[in-house]
Amino acid sequence: MSHFLDVKVVPVEARVMAFTDDVCAVSPASEKEHPPLSSPIQSGSEVATPGINRSTSPSISSVDKDPHVSQNFLARAFERLKIQQHLPMAEQMFAALEAVFQHAAQTQHVELRPRWQERLRQADEDSRRGTRDVEILRWIRTVLDQLRHLDSVDLVHSMNILADGSRDDVNREMVISPEYPPVIIGHLHDNELNNITISVIYNICNNYDRAQHAFRENGLCPALIGLLEDPDFQPGPLLPNICALLDFSSQQTTADFSQYPASSLQTLLQFMQEHKQDLDPSDMLQLISTAKAFLQQPRFQMQLIEQRLVKILLDTIVYSYTYEADGLEAEEELSFLRSSIIQLLSDVSAMTVFADNYPVESLMVDSLIHWLSSPREQMRICSCLMLGNLARSDTVCLNMVRGLRLHERLLQIMRDQTNMQVVYAALGFLRNLALPAENKTMIGTLQSMETISSFWSLNLNTQVQHASVSLLRQLLNGCIGNVRWLLESLSPDTDSPAHEKTHLSLLLLLFGRTDDVSTKVEIGRTVATICRCIATSSQGLPRDSISAILHRLYGMHADIARPLAIMITQSRFPIIRSEGWFALALMARSTEGSAAVSEVLQQMEVFGVLVTTITGQSINGHGSPPSRSTQQRPNTGNTSSGSSGSDTRSEQEREMQAKDRENALVLVNELLKNTGDEVSVIRRSILEDLMRGPQSPEGALELMTRAESEDRAE
């Protein structure tokens, strides 16, 4: 987040007079709005965190009573201000400064320039006309320098007044010139003035992009981090201001992060942990946004992991559930806070060094495993994402499945959970666990097939359906046992219509029902995985077993080849197109499979891609050129080489297209051998012509014309 949340600035007339508690009683407004100008948001106000029930913070006061201040003098000065409360903000600022400077001159012998009162009153008049004289601000600065050297309480009073005046747009425009932001930021290191300086910077920058940019580029963020490292600094009521300043000053900066203190991230997170009881969700979210900006830098990523700071973020998620949300808006704010932390943890846990520092036996991983059983949905999501990122080596995955049996917990989550975000995270984690071959048989059971396929018959989120199909494809990859589970009848009752349906039938129904192209392609890849698994398993299984599997595959699923058609007709991913051609060639090797392939070739788009792949010609918009990046020249029979002057395809593209052409030719050859009456005489003659060799553009066009004529006749 690079902007301020919706907060309200306490009205100036309620705060400009908050020098002492006694003087505040002069203004009726101050009785209602006691917080002084050092805090632009009222503690406990509903505008800070709508709907969040938080204990009211102590009353805010940036200035302690000082017995040396002449109460009578200030009271008279503020009586004048009371009369002028209707005036614009800047006029109140100059009038208040006149009163304080007069007091300083009388009690501490501060040297003031000749006619200084006249100059301040002229500034009042200029304010009424909407003009400003920057010279008066420079002179005010010289007076402040004197008060600083004298260690005068009037310096604090003056800074309070300027904090209010800093909210004036014209004044803000003047102080963002190059000479001022570094000077103002420098006061953060002054223990007497840092609280007031924070208010000044906040008022200057609040909802003012140019000021935010000026202070950001002048190193506000590292200066704030340095302030937080000071053990004597107490943020008090300025905590929301600090969070907001850290947020915007850490975003979109061109500053060199090497200039930041080495412990910046650690300081930030420990600050958040120490003050969490005083932070509203919006404040905490701004600190998380700042941490996210830091974590774009590799050295802070390493710091988070190696110094075990991850636990602070996990504890923050747990602590967020102690907030009492009153209403939907508050609940959404808390949910967004947790989601931001979870996204940050997900990114960090995906780093290789994370697994090196947090092995499966670590206490943090043990906590995440317990989170899988938490009634808090976002805690389960966080656990699935982080543990899933850890499950990226065979050793870890085997331990999680065979030792910890986490797959059983994940399958139970998928059965019981109605929140699809939790299900989606569990599906992704389980997919990673299914990568090792040894885990596929333990995860893949008839019960797990039933669980996975339950997401296909409902009108669910397309991402969940895609993830469930992707998990299935991983379980089927190289595991003939899981292919058998997929081909099991939905009902053992032979009299039931469900007995003639399988889990694969449900998958094919999803293919026909969904409009999501990525899900359709993933279903095609799953069918291709089945074909490849059967082909590779045929050498180790009895012939009768393979025949039985093929019979159930093709006999019970007449439309089995349709998902493969979308793989070869898409042109975005060449490798997926190649998977499709390979699977179709494998499918055509059996008589039943050839019938399924022949059925999809009746579609002119699919047949056009076949002609294009074999001939290298795209005809009348049918089919896609083999390469998106280049226009392929006519095929000459030599698919691995060509004229360097006309063929700009890469070597990898030429090799892939040569393999596609080879598989397409195998497909045609198998169709001619295994199909009889399923292929018409005209279509068979076209396939035979394709097998005879290279085609000219005219020859390819003639083939498509014959196919279209047959299609119209039918």
XYZ file of C-alpha atoms in Angstrom:
714
model
C 0.000 0.000 0.000
C 1.440 3.300 -1.016
C -1.439 5.490 0.102
C -2.825 6.563 3.435
C -5.841 4.829 4.851
C -8.864 6.967 5.555
C -8.003 8.941 8.661
C -9.187 12.307 9.853
C -7.001 15.147 11.034
C -8.096 16.637 14.325
C -9.386 20.181 13.642
C -6.768 22.842 14.079
C -8.822 24.949 16.438
C -8.994 22.019 18.831
C -5.259 21.411 18.725
C -3.385 24.629 18.148
C -4.088 25.670 21.744
C -3.147 22.392 23.389
C 0.051 23.775 24.924
C -0.998 22.919 28.480
C -4.014 21.258 29.988
C -5.006 24.478 31.769
C -4.895 26.580 28.631
C -6.878 24.027 26.639
C -9.870 24.827 28.791
C -10.069 28.229 27.095
C -11.495 26.704 23.923
C -14.878 24.963 23.954
C -13.723 22.821 21.066
C -10.827 21.446 23.060
C -13.186 19.919 25.629
C -14.416 17.484 22.999
C -11.229 16.938 21.064
C -8.472 16.790 23.627
C -5.768 15.106 21.449
C -3.222 17.760 20.474
C -1.779 18.374 17.046
C 0.919 15.730 17.421
C -1.630 13.097 16.513
C -3.687 13.617 13.349
C -6.054 10.829 14.321
C -8.054 10.510 17.480
C -7.332 7.420 19.494
C -10.327 5.172 19.699
C -12.136 7.042 16.937
C -14.282 5.028 14.604
C -12.488 6.397 11.559
C -9.276 4.579 12.409
C -10.602 1.019 12.174
C -14.327 0.855 11.453
C -16.042 -1.881 13.367
C -13.025 -2.915 15.448
C -13.606 -2.862 19.193
C -10.330 -1.707 20.708
C -9.605 -0.317 24.126
C -9.324 3.432 24.097
C -5.725 4.612 24.131
C -4.557 7.029 26.822
C -5.274 10.667 26.129
C -2.738 12.175 23.792
C -0.403 14.936 24.816
C 2.901 15.710 23.147
C 3.715 18.570 25.553
C 4.023 18.200 29.297
C 3.164 21.024 31.619
C 6.062 23.305 32.318
C 5.850 25.412 35.504
C 8.192 27.977 33.963
C 5.682 28.943 31.290
C 3.757 32.076 32.077
C 0.205 30.798 32.118
C -1.281 34.283 32.215
C 0.675 35.418 29.178
C -0.265 32.360 27.139
C -3.872 32.597 28.266
C -4.053 36.197 27.006
C -2.431 35.144 23.725
C -4.906 32.379 23.255
C -7.817 34.637 24.013
C -6.722 36.487 20.888
C -6.632 33.192 19.019
C -10.082 32.350 20.323
C -11.390 35.439 18.606
C -9.624 34.431 15.401
C -10.773 30.808 15.275
C -12.827 31.501 12.181
C -9.686 32.437 10.235
C -7.929 30.019 7.853
C -5.291 27.684 9.227
C -2.171 29.581 8.110
C -3.427 32.823 9.687
C -3.832 31.043 13.013
C -0.318 29.727 12.642
C 1.291 33.162 12.243
C -0.838 34.669 15.006
C 0.075 31.871 17.399
C 3.758 32.196 16.524
C 3.616 35.918 17.267
C 2.342 35.177 20.778
C 4.985 32.529 21.476
C 7.873 34.597 20.044
C 6.788 37.577 22.159
C 6.922 35.375 25.237
C 10.372 34.084 24.281
C 11.692 37.595 23.742
C 10.432 38.773 27.138
C 11.493 35.790 29.225
C 14.586 34.441 27.446
C 15.935 37.445 25.564
C 15.578 35.840 22.144
C 16.811 38.218 19.470
C 14.112 39.091 16.965
C 14.538 41.084 13.776
C 13.214 44.637 13.576
C 9.552 44.928 12.756
C 9.133 41.183 13.203
C 5.553 41.554 14.444
C 4.732 43.589 11.372
C 6.191 40.872 9.172
C 4.094 38.169 10.845
C 0.954 40.267 10.542
C 1.796 40.858 6.905
C 1.967 37.091 6.547
C -1.568 36.988 7.958
C -2.712 39.431 5.284
C -0.914 37.467 2.604
C -2.764 34.368 3.808
C -6.089 36.073 3.268
C -5.068 36.814 -0.321
C -3.870 33.236 -0.819
C -0.188 34.178 -1.225
C 2.908 33.188 0.748
C 6.369 34.648 1.270
C 8.923 31.908 1.758
C 11.285 34.419 3.380
C 9.086 34.599 6.468
C 9.452 30.834 6.906
C 13.218 31.134 6.626
C 13.206 33.792 9.330
C 11.004 31.641 11.553
C 13.585 28.923 11.158
C 16.323 31.233 12.515
C 14.187 31.939 15.580
C 13.682 28.214 16.089
C 17.459 27.735 15.962
C 17.816 30.236 18.804
C 15.136 28.499 20.847
C 16.889 25.208 20.215
C 20.219 26.501 21.544
C 18.449 27.943 24.601
C 16.681 24.601 25.191
C 13.507 26.638 25.447
C 10.064 25.194 26.031
C 8.863 27.741 23.502
C 10.562 25.629 20.825
C 8.097 22.835 21.537
C 5.203 25.296 21.443
C 6.419 26.664 18.120
C 6.814 23.207 16.624
C 3.282 22.335 17.720
C 1.981 25.391 15.889
C 4.014 24.592 12.774
C 2.725 21.028 12.826
C -0.779 22.383 12.364
C 0.366 24.917 9.805
C 2.056 22.164 7.836
C -1.367 20.940 6.776
C -1.951 24.103 4.779
C -1.595 23.317 1.039
C 0.361 26.459 0.181
C 2.745 25.925 3.082
C 3.185 22.301 2.101
C 4.071 23.321 -1.425
C 6.860 25.554 -0.143
C 8.470 23.049 2.217
C 8.892 20.312 -0.401
C 11.535 22.320 -2.210
C 14.877 20.437 -2.149
C 16.340 22.310 0.825
C 13.648 21.517 3.384
C 12.868 17.738 3.518
C 16.414 16.759 4.638
C 16.344 19.408 7.384
C 12.933 18.311 8.640
C 13.896 14.627 8.525
C 17.051 15.472 10.497
C 14.932 16.507 13.496
C 13.823 12.872 13.892
C 17.120 12.248 15.655
C 16.346 14.887 18.295
C 14.740 13.209 21.305
C 13.029 16.467 22.245
C 11.498 17.074 18.839
C 11.064 13.696 17.136
C 7.409 13.305 18.146
C 6.533 16.752 16.818
C 8.638 16.172 13.718
C 6.620 13.036 12.980
C 3.412 15.066 13.144
C 4.873 17.745 10.889
C 5.987 15.216 8.266
C 2.676 13.410 8.458
C 0.682 16.599 7.974
C 2.882 17.663 5.076
C 2.601 14.305 3.314
C -0.953 13.249 4.090
C -2.852 12.872 0.804
C -0.179 14.876 -1.044
C 1.750 12.796 -3.577
C 4.428 15.366 -4.353
C 5.337 15.716 -0.691
C 5.387 11.954 -0.246
C 7.764 11.633 -3.180
C 10.055 14.378 -1.836
C 10.353 12.863 1.628
C 10.592 9.322 0.276
C 13.536 10.193 -1.963
C 15.282 12.077 0.835
C 15.538 8.973 2.999
C 12.535 9.221 5.288
C 12.181 5.449 5.622
C 15.727 4.649 6.816
C 15.522 7.644 9.158
C 12.332 6.241 10.681
C 13.930 2.814 11.033
C 16.848 4.458 12.822
C 14.375 6.154 15.147
C 12.674 2.843 15.938
C 16.045 1.371 16.876
C 16.432 4.011 19.597
C 15.536 2.269 22.889
C 14.459 5.590 24.395
C 11.899 6.336 21.687
C 8.290 5.821 22.667
C 5.757 6.271 19.827
C 2.761 6.713 22.114
C -0.249 8.176 20.292
C 1.834 8.747 17.144
C 1.882 5.021 16.367
C -0.638 5.297 13.484
C 1.343 8.197 11.992
C 4.562 6.188 12.089
C 2.906 3.197 10.414
C 1.527 5.397 7.645
C 4.867 7.154 7.091
C 6.745 3.857 6.943
C 4.262 2.509 4.440
C 4.396 5.259 1.843
C 8.114 6.004 2.301
C 9.107 2.397 1.571
C 7.161 2.112 -1.690
C 8.343 2.936 -5.216
C 11.591 4.435 -4.044
C 14.733 4.779 -6.132
C 16.828 5.038 -2.983
C 19.759 2.697 -2.527
C 18.667 0.020 -0.051
C 22.304 -0.491 0.901
C 21.952 2.793 2.824
C 19.339 1.238 5.082
C 20.483 -0.087 8.465
C 21.473 -3.741 8.217
C 18.867 -4.670 10.811
C 16.018 -2.735 9.157
C 13.674 -5.672 8.693
C 14.385 -7.064 12.124
C 13.758 -3.648 13.691
C 10.481 -3.260 11.811
C 9.093 -6.681 12.722
C 10.187 -6.472 16.354
C 8.583 -3.040 16.566
C 5.350 -4.536 15.227
C 5.543 -7.384 17.715
C 6.267 -5.151 20.712
C 3.441 -2.727 19.939
C 0.871 -5.160 18.531
C -1.553 -4.500 21.376
C -1.663 -0.816 20.383
C -1.962 -1.446 16.648
C -5.220 -1.427 14.769
C -5.485 -3.781 11.775
C -4.961 -0.875 9.381
C -1.745 0.102 11.198
C -0.483 -3.463 11.162
C -1.304 -3.761 7.473
C 0.875 -0.736 6.746
C 3.786 -2.311 8.596
C 3.314 -5.522 6.631
C 3.298 -3.492 3.426
C 6.594 -1.941 4.505
C 8.066 -5.368 5.261
C 6.973 -6.552 1.836
C 8.846 -3.665 0.230
C 11.980 -4.581 2.193
C 11.668 -8.210 1.138
C 12.144 -7.287 -2.502
C 15.824 -7.075 -1.548
C 17.785 -10.365 -1.287
C 19.641 -9.353 1.876
C 16.401 -8.739 3.746
C 14.998 -12.033 2.486
C 18.002 -13.784 3.966
C 17.613 -11.800 7.186
C 13.993 -12.874 7.570
C 14.907 -16.534 7.158
C 18.249 -16.819 8.904
C 17.290 -14.718 11.933
C 14.105 -16.707 12.456
C 11.877 -13.682 11.966
C 9.258 -15.805 10.203
C 7.819 -16.660 13.603
C 6.874 -13.012 14.182
C 4.725 -13.058 11.034
C 3.095 -16.330 12.045
C 2.404 -14.966 15.527
C 0.848 -11.891 13.945
C -1.644 -14.069 12.069
C -2.594 -15.782 15.323
C -2.846 -12.464 17.167
C -5.128 -11.005 14.487
C -7.859 -13.365 15.667
C -7.946 -11.567 19.016
C -9.439 -8.482 17.355
C -13.195 -8.314 17.786
C -14.664 -7.574 14.386
C -17.964 -5.726 14.496
C -19.484 -5.916 11.058
C -18.603 -7.147 7.582
C -16.243 -4.287 6.760
C -14.105 -4.981 9.829
C -14.040 -8.691 9.056
C -12.896 -7.988 5.521
C -10.127 -5.710 6.795
C -8.834 -8.439 9.094
C -9.053 -11.011 6.325
C -7.066 -8.735 4.031
C -4.412 -8.270 6.721
C -3.977 -12.030 7.081
C -3.964 -12.540 3.326
C -1.166 -9.989 2.963
C 0.949 -11.800 5.551
C 0.187 -15.176 3.996
C 1.224 -13.965 0.545
C 4.483 -12.661 1.983
C 5.160 -15.975 3.756
C 4.264 -17.918 0.635
C 6.836 -15.994 -1.412
C 9.560 -16.421 1.193
C 8.904 -20.119 1.786
C 9.331 -20.754 -1.942
C 13.033 -19.849 -1.670
C 15.534 -22.718 -1.583
C 17.282 -21.272 1.457
C 14.026 -21.456 3.396
C 13.999 -25.267 3.264
C 17.638 -25.306 4.364
C 16.824 -23.333 7.517
C 13.472 -24.918 8.343
C 13.661 -28.723 7.983
C 10.619 -30.899 8.503
C 11.738 -31.592 12.074
C 11.821 -27.898 13.040
C 9.424 -26.385 15.565
C 8.037 -23.958 12.983
C 7.106 -26.782 10.609
C 5.529 -28.645 13.528
C 3.395 -25.565 14.236
C 2.332 -25.364 10.597
C 1.328 -29.029 10.655
C -0.907 -28.315 13.645
C -2.427 -25.424 11.713
C -3.811 -27.957 9.202
C -6.328 -28.914 11.900
C -7.083 -25.351 12.967
C -10.685 -24.115 12.826
C -9.273 -20.866 11.354
C -9.502 -21.101 7.581
C -6.728 -18.657 6.781
C -4.372 -20.494 9.118
C -5.037 -23.679 7.137
C -4.388 -21.807 3.894
C -1.088 -20.474 5.234
C -0.065 -23.940 6.387
C -0.847 -25.535 3.012
C 1.066 -22.890 1.079
C 4.181 -22.913 3.242
C 4.336 -26.682 3.703
C 3.613 -27.120 0.016
C 6.595 -24.932 -0.812
C 8.751 -27.034 1.496
C 7.571 -30.178 -0.316
C 9.804 -29.667 -3.320
C 12.262 -32.526 -2.877
C 11.605 -36.253 -2.939
C 13.105 -36.676 0.526
C 10.762 -34.124 2.117
C 7.723 -35.394 0.210
C 8.391 -39.011 1.211
C 8.750 -37.962 4.843
C 5.526 -35.961 4.760
C 3.530 -38.836 3.229
C 5.076 -42.005 4.647
C 6.180 -40.575 7.980
C 3.736 -37.783 8.825
C 0.857 -38.978 6.596
C -0.085 -35.418 5.769
C -1.896 -36.547 2.616
C -4.625 -38.002 4.807
C -5.160 -34.651 6.517
C -5.293 -32.871 3.180
C -7.828 -35.285 1.730
C -9.941 -34.821 4.850
C -9.769 -31.042 4.425
C -10.956 -31.442 0.837
C -13.889 -33.597 1.944
C -15.023 -31.401 4.821
C -14.176 -27.888 3.675
C -16.688 -25.592 2.019
C -14.248 -22.687 1.636
C -12.816 -23.136 -1.837
C -9.711 -21.080 -1.025
C -8.745 -23.675 1.575
C -9.502 -26.498 -0.868
C -7.413 -24.831 -3.560
C -4.434 -24.529 -1.206
C -4.812 -28.168 -0.104
C -4.953 -29.334 -3.733
C -1.725 -27.525 -4.532
C 0.045 -29.000 -1.510
C -1.168 -32.514 -2.324
C -0.013 -32.148 -5.925
C 3.536 -31.465 -4.740
C 3.386 -34.489 -2.440
C 2.345 -36.634 -5.415
C 5.511 -35.906 -7.403
C 7.646 -38.852 -6.139
C 6.640 -42.151 -7.737
C 6.585 -43.877 -4.332
C 3.909 -41.477 -3.052
C 1.476 -41.913 -5.945
C 0.230 -45.317 -4.820
C -0.216 -44.155 -1.205
C -2.155 -41.039 -2.175
C -4.019 -42.579 -5.108
C -6.848 -44.764 -3.809
C -10.435 -45.249 -4.843
C -11.454 -42.978 -1.975
C -9.089 -40.222 -3.105
C -10.418 -40.530 -6.671
C -13.920 -40.037 -5.307
C -12.779 -36.971 -3.377
C -11.015 -35.409 -6.351
C -13.826 -36.143 -8.813
C -16.390 -34.574 -6.460
C -15.183 -31.152 -7.625
C -16.103 -31.877 -11.258
C -19.826 -32.350 -10.893
C -20.461 -29.070 -9.122
C -20.568 -25.507 -10.345
C -17.374 -24.596 -8.526
C -14.636 -22.051 -8.929
C -12.736 -22.826 -12.135
C -9.387 -22.538 -10.334
C -10.398 -25.318 -7.950
C -11.517 -27.517 -10.836
C -8.286 -26.848 -12.715
C -6.218 -27.647 -9.607
C -8.118 -30.895 -9.023
C -7.498 -32.023 -12.609
C -3.833 -31.072 -12.296
C -3.559 -33.191 -9.122
C -5.182 -36.107 -10.911
C -2.739 -35.837 -13.816
C 0.172 -35.967 -11.369
C -1.252 -39.055 -9.651
C -1.697 -40.842 -12.996
C 1.757 -40.027 -14.323
C 3.562 -43.360 -14.554
C 1.171 -45.126 -12.139
C -0.990 -47.743 -13.873
C -2.625 -48.609 -10.539
C -4.141 -45.132 -10.306
C -5.296 -45.389 -13.943
C -7.241 -48.471 -12.904
C -8.823 -46.569 -9.999
C -9.868 -43.835 -12.411
C -11.558 -46.436 -14.648
C -13.498 -48.044 -11.783
C -17.296 -47.946 -12.074
C -19.061 -45.314 -10.022
C -21.337 -48.016 -8.593
C -20.708 -51.739 -7.988
C -24.417 -52.389 -8.613
C -24.637 -53.815 -12.117
C -28.271 -52.727 -12.385
C -27.396 -49.097 -11.667
C -26.790 -46.658 -14.565
C -23.752 -45.458 -12.600
C -22.161 -48.873 -13.128
C -21.550 -47.899 -16.765
C -19.872 -44.650 -15.722
C -16.402 -44.089 -14.299
C -14.536 -41.233 -12.653
C -13.052 -40.587 -16.095
C -16.615 -40.187 -17.365
C -17.089 -37.351 -14.875
C -13.873 -35.742 -16.089
C -15.050 -35.853 -19.704
C -18.385 -34.370 -18.654
C -16.452 -31.488 -17.069
C -14.593 -31.014 -20.362
C -17.876 -30.571 -22.180
C -19.397 -28.323 -19.541
C -16.610 -25.879 -18.649
C -15.828 -22.745 -20.633
C -12.393 -22.380 -19.057
C -9.797 -23.090 -21.741
C -6.987 -23.821 -19.272
C -9.133 -26.487 -17.582
C -9.980 -28.017 -20.967
C -6.293 -28.163 -21.875
C -5.431 -29.699 -18.483
C -8.052 -32.402 -19.066
C -6.443 -33.053 -22.452
C -3.043 -33.404 -20.797
C -4.582 -35.840 -18.296
C -5.907 -38.014 -21.132
C -2.463 -37.846 -22.770
C -0.912 -38.984 -19.469
C -3.275 -41.967 -19.384
C -2.254 -42.982 -22.925
C 1.436 -42.633 -22.140
C 1.098 -44.567 -18.851
C -0.662 -47.481 -20.556
C 1.925 -47.549 -23.349
C 4.892 -47.627 -20.938
C 3.214 -50.204 -18.661
C 2.456 -52.627 -21.489
C 5.949 -54.092 -21.254
C 5.561 -55.062 -17.582
C 1.920 -56.230 -17.483
C 0.243 -59.297 -19.001
C -1.286 -58.698 -22.398
C -4.753 -59.552 -21.068
C -4.478 -56.872 -18.376
C -3.524 -54.201 -20.894
C -6.344 -55.276 -23.208
C -8.841 -55.021 -20.343
C -7.658 -51.517 -19.488
C -7.849 -50.409 -23.133
C -11.322 -51.899 -23.461
C -12.607 -49.919 -20.470
C -10.806 -46.785 -21.631
C -12.240 -46.743 -25.159
C -15.341 -48.873 -24.771
C -16.817 -46.779 -21.952
C -15.594 -43.361 -23.180
C -16.383 -42.842 -26.857
C -15.389 -39.159 -26.633
C -12.004 -39.841 -25.042
C -10.075 -38.181 -27.909
C -11.937 -34.858 -27.812
C -9.781 -33.309 -25.062
C -6.686 -34.136 -27.146
C -8.088 -32.128 -30.049
C -7.915 -28.884 -28.050
C -4.236 -29.565 -27.337
C -3.283 -29.671 -31.024
C -5.530 -26.805 -32.118
C -4.091 -24.314 -29.580
C -0.930 -22.508 -30.655
C 0.110 -20.792 -27.437
C 2.140 -23.686 -25.995
C 4.053 -25.729 -28.585
C 5.067 -28.345 -26.020
C 1.420 -29.042 -25.177
C 0.658 -29.336 -28.886
C 3.428 -31.916 -29.180
C 1.983 -33.836 -26.198
C -1.325 -33.959 -28.031
C 0.126 -35.375 -31.264
C 2.058 -38.001 -29.342
C -1.053 -39.092 -27.410
C -3.190 -39.256 -30.571
C -0.551 -41.423 -32.257
C -0.543 -43.771 -29.246
C -4.335 -43.873 -29.225
C -4.512 -44.752 -32.926
C -2.389 -47.875 -32.390
C -5.462 -49.841 -31.248
C -8.629 -50.457 -33.211
C -10.890 -48.902 -30.537
C -8.551 -45.967 -30.123
C -8.448 -45.357 -33.881
C -12.222 -45.081 -33.898
C -12.059 -42.364 -31.210
C -9.360 -40.470 -33.146
C -11.276 -40.784 -36.400
C -14.292 -39.217 -34.701
C -12.436 -36.020 -33.737
C -10.849 -35.762 -37.201
C -14.328 -35.202 -38.574
C -14.019 -31.663 -37.176
C -12.657 -29.493 -39.969
C -10.558 -27.436 -37.570
C -8.816 -30.560 -36.271
C -8.378 -32.011 -39.754
C -6.973 -28.694 -40.956
C -4.328 -28.777 -38.201
C -3.417 -32.314 -39.298
C -2.882 -31.149 -42.888
C -0.925 -28.115 -41.687
C 1.332 -30.203 -39.460
C 2.182 -32.695 -42.204
C 2.415 -30.323 -45.173
C 3.610 -27.155 -43.457
C 0.792 -25.205 -45.125
C -2.055 -23.296 -43.465
C -5.032 -23.457 -45.796
C -8.068 -21.147 -45.841
C -7.775 -20.409 -42.140
C -7.975 -24.106 -41.225
C -5.283 -25.123 -38.799
C -2.521 -23.029 -37.273
C 0.971 -22.478 -38.633
C 3.426 -24.684 -36.750
C 5.145 -21.628 -35.276
C 3.605 -18.459 -33.884
C 6.790 -16.486 -34.285
C 7.461 -17.178 -37.945
C 5.609 -18.006 -41.139
C 6.846 -21.452 -42.119
C 7.880 -21.974 -45.691
C 6.464 -24.914 -47.724
C 7.549 -28.314 -46.488
C 10.202 -29.883 -48.648
C 10.503 -33.167 -46.837
C 13.575 -32.072 -44.913
C 12.122 -30.940 -41.595
C 15.378 -30.394 -39.784
C 17.079 -27.968 -42.092
C 16.281 -25.248 -44.534
C 17.431 -22.092 -46.161
C 18.764 -19.759 -43.528
C 17.555 -16.849 -45.603
C 13.846 -17.783 -45.476
C 13.466 -19.972 -42.373
C 13.945 -17.979 -39.204
C 12.760 -20.715 -36.854
C 15.032 -21.716 -34.004
C 16.656 -25.118 -33.932
C 14.370 -26.131 -31.082
C 11.285 -25.077 -33.058
C 12.416 -27.059 -36.100
C 13.057 -30.144 -33.991
C 9.677 -29.889 -32.276
C 7.839 -29.394 -35.563
C 9.701 -32.336 -37.086
C 8.563 -34.538 -34.188
C 4.994 -33.269 -34.523
C 5.039 -34.114 -38.217
C 6.456 -37.559 -37.500
C 3.770 -38.291 -34.893
C 1.055 -36.975 -37.217
C 2.282 -39.327 -39.955
C 2.269 -42.244 -37.500
C -1.273 -41.262 -36.576
C -2.409 -41.308 -40.218
C -0.651 -44.599 -40.863
C -2.309 -46.252 -37.829
C -5.698 -44.907 -38.856
C -5.328 -46.426 -42.309
C -4.410 -49.784 -40.772
C -6.971 -49.952 -37.978
C -10.089 -48.279 -39.354
C -12.486 -49.752 -41.820
C -15.922 -48.401 -42.479
C -15.406 -45.705 -39.774
C -13.522 -43.644 -42.388
C -15.246 -42.684 -45.620
C -13.697 -43.454 -48.989
C -12.985 -39.778 -49.676
C -11.423 -39.199 -46.270
C -9.320 -42.357 -46.609
C -8.024 -41.197 -49.996
C -7.071 -37.846 -48.473
C -5.164 -39.607 -45.684
C -3.389 -41.766 -48.255
C -2.363 -38.676 -50.225
C -0.923 -37.168 -47.032
C 1.204 -40.274 -46.572
C 2.659 -40.068 -50.087
C 4.983 -37.186 -49.289
C 5.390 -33.383 -49.388
C 2.543 -31.276 -50.703
C 2.701 -27.962 -52.494
C 0.427 -25.183 -51.301
C -1.900 -26.021 -54.163
C -1.848 -29.721 -53.272
C -2.622 -29.029 -49.633
C -5.440 -26.695 -50.646
C -6.869 -29.401 -52.886
C -6.858 -31.874 -49.967
C -8.788 -29.464 -47.760
C -11.246 -28.682 -50.549
C -12.052 -32.381 -50.911
C -12.493 -32.737 -47.156
C -14.801 -29.702 -47.013
C -16.854 -31.051 -49.906
C -17.351 -34.306 -48.064
C -18.247 -32.436 -44.889
C -20.926 -30.413 -46.710
C -22.293 -33.532 -48.370
C -22.707 -35.224 -45.020
